[in-house]
Amino acid sequence: MITTVTLNPAIDKTLILNELNLGKVNRVLRSRENIGGKGINVSKILSKLDDATSAITILGRDNLGYVKKLLNKANIDSIYYEVEGLTRTNTKVVDLKNNITTDINEIGFEIEQAIIPDIVEFIVSNLIKSDFIVLSGSLPKGVPSDIYSKIIENTKFNTKFVVDTEEEQLISVFKNSPYLIKPNIHELEDALNIELNSIEKIVTTCLDLIYRYGIENILVSMGGDGSILVSKEIVLKAEPVKVELRSTVGAGDSLVAGFIHGMLNYNMDKHKALKFGSACGTLAVSKDSIDDLTKMDIQDMAESIIIKQL
Ligand SMILES: Nc1ncnc2c1ncn2[C@@H]1O[C@H](COP(=O)(O)OP(=O)(O)O)[C@@H](O)[C@H]1O
Ligand SMILES: O=P(O)(O)OC[C@H]1O[C@](O)(COP(=O)(O)O)[C@@H](O)[C@@H]1O
């Protein structure tokens, strides 16, 4: 069982254009709306891979009916806490000519300070015994940056925490020694305020965090350059696969989902887990939306992923 927590979900509105011309009138070739947000995306991929998963989230009252419809379409078990306002819409502009996706993420609803303890209580009390708990994404306005840390501290059973976030909320979970963090390289550079300009620097920086804070694994994703998994016992690099790029939205979430699926289904074999994770990330960028991934495509792609031990 994998439970995901998404405090700032979104309607992902994808606009596919031949080419994006700034300051001009742009015509959309096709568009779609899917439920998104980092933890929800992880649950969507896990569910495609037939893993039991449940998503805990917060939804705005003002567009609740529509968002629930999108959640139902995604076919995942979900539990939500209702707040005033709208669930945000994140616009993703895909420029087919230049193979570039531009993400315009809204801030989302603002949460009143007074209900923060209630939200933490809601999440913790709805966490059922899980192999992994994934805490993912940005925080809505008004939510303190240590909320992920609070959720970890209040969880009443032993589990493996996976955290995929940035800035202060990433730094604040270091002390909780999560099982896995998955920053992309820019998020890690920004959080630590350093430049990571070589593989060696990435590995030594991650090992330092691992020894200092007891984090078990750090998976640094590097977009078109693949990813690096660092742990005390092994350092692995997933080589990138060249694919025709569509939308890069959800690539990181797919990597996280595939990695967890691999760990659970292949006896915690990190090599196989990284292979599966990279297969999900690679396929994600070759589709208009991660909703188009299938289990069979993922399994086929996994065959093409090369993992090197560093
Ligand atoms: N341009 C690309 N070409 C091939 N694979 C990609 C590309 N961008 C992302 N991926 C795959 O998706 C994974 C996660 O991508 P990344 O962009 O680093 O995550 P995030 O969405 O968190 O920023 C990468 O490790 C890689 O496997
Ligand atoms: O919470 P944030 O950081 O604003 O991110 C939310 C956005 O990230 C996504 O979860 C995609 O994330 P990744 O591309 O990092 O995998 C979108 O579905 C969503 O619009």
Short mmCIF file of C-alpha atoms and ligand atoms in Angstrom, two decimals, residues 6 8-12 35-41 44 88-92 103-106 136-139 164-166 182 184 187 248-255 290, ligand 2:
data_model
loop_
_atom_site.label_atom_id
_atom_site.label_comp_id
_atom_site.label_asym_id
_atom_site.label_seq_id
_atom_site.Cartn_x
_atom_site.Cartn_y
_atom_site.Cartn_z
CA THR A 6 -0.83 16.37 -1.99
CA ASN A 8 -1.65 21.78 -3.23
CA PRO A 9 -3.36 19.80 -6.01
CA ALA A 10 -4.19 21.33 -9.38
CA ILE A 11 -6.25 21.05 -12.47
CA ASP A 12 -3.47 20.61 -15.04
CA ILE A 35 -6.23 16.24 -12.18
CA GLY A 36 -2.63 16.90 -11.15
CA GLY A 37 -0.39 17.73 -8.25
CA LYS A 38 2.65 15.72 -7.32
CA GLY A 39 1.26 13.07 -4.95
CA ILE A 40 -1.87 12.59 -7.05
CA ASN A 41 0.33 11.97 -10.10
CA LYS A 44 -2.12 7.71 -10.85
CA ARG A 88 -5.86 26.03 -8.67
CA THR A 89 -5.42 25.56 -12.40
CA ASN A 90 -1.84 25.04 -13.59
CA THR A 91 -1.40 25.82 -17.26
CA LYS A 92 1.13 23.80 -19.24
CA ASP A 103 4.63 25.49 -16.68
CA ILE A 104 2.53 28.30 -15.24
CA ASN A 105 1.57 27.14 -11.75
CA GLU A 106 -0.97 29.16 -9.78
CA SER A 136 4.84 15.75 -2.48
CA GLY A 137 4.64 19.21 -3.98
CA SER A 138 4.42 22.85 -3.01
CA LEU A 139 2.35 24.16 -0.11
CA ASP A 164 9.44 15.36 -3.19
CA THR A 165 9.35 19.07 -2.61
CA GLU A 166 11.57 22.15 -2.68
CA LYS A 182 13.70 13.25 -4.86
CA ASN A 184 15.58 17.68 -9.23
CA GLU A 187 15.76 22.20 -6.44
CA THR A 248 7.62 17.13 -19.47
CA VAL A 249 4.81 17.60 -16.91
CA GLY A 250 4.80 14.79 -14.38
CA ALA A 251 8.19 13.33 -15.38
CA GLY A 252 9.52 13.64 -11.83
CA ASP A 253 6.33 12.22 -10.31
CA SER A 254 6.51 9.28 -12.74
CA LEU A 255 10.13 8.64 -11.73
CA ILE A 290 1.08 10.99 -17.95
O1 LIG B 2 3.08 21.74 -6.27
P1 LIG B 2 3.88 22.34 -7.40
O2 LIG B 2 5.34 22.38 -7.13
O3 LIG B 2 3.33 23.66 -7.84
O4 LIG B 2 3.73 21.36 -8.62
C1 LIG B 2 2.48 21.03 -9.13
C2 LIG B 2 2.60 20.62 -10.54
O5 LIG B 2 3.56 19.60 -10.63
C3 LIG B 2 3.02 18.44 -11.25
O6 LIG B 2 2.66 17.55 -10.22
C4 LIG B 2 4.05 17.85 -12.17
O7 LIG B 2 5.26 17.66 -11.42
P2 LIG B 2 6.60 17.15 -12.07
O8 LIG B 2 6.66 17.66 -13.48
O9 LIG B 2 7.68 17.70 -11.17
O10 LIG B 2 6.58 15.66 -12.01
C5 LIG B 2 1.78 18.92 -11.97
O11 LIG B 2 0.80 17.93 -12.08
C6 LIG B 2 1.32 20.08 -11.13
O12 LIG B 2 0.67 21.04 -11.91
#
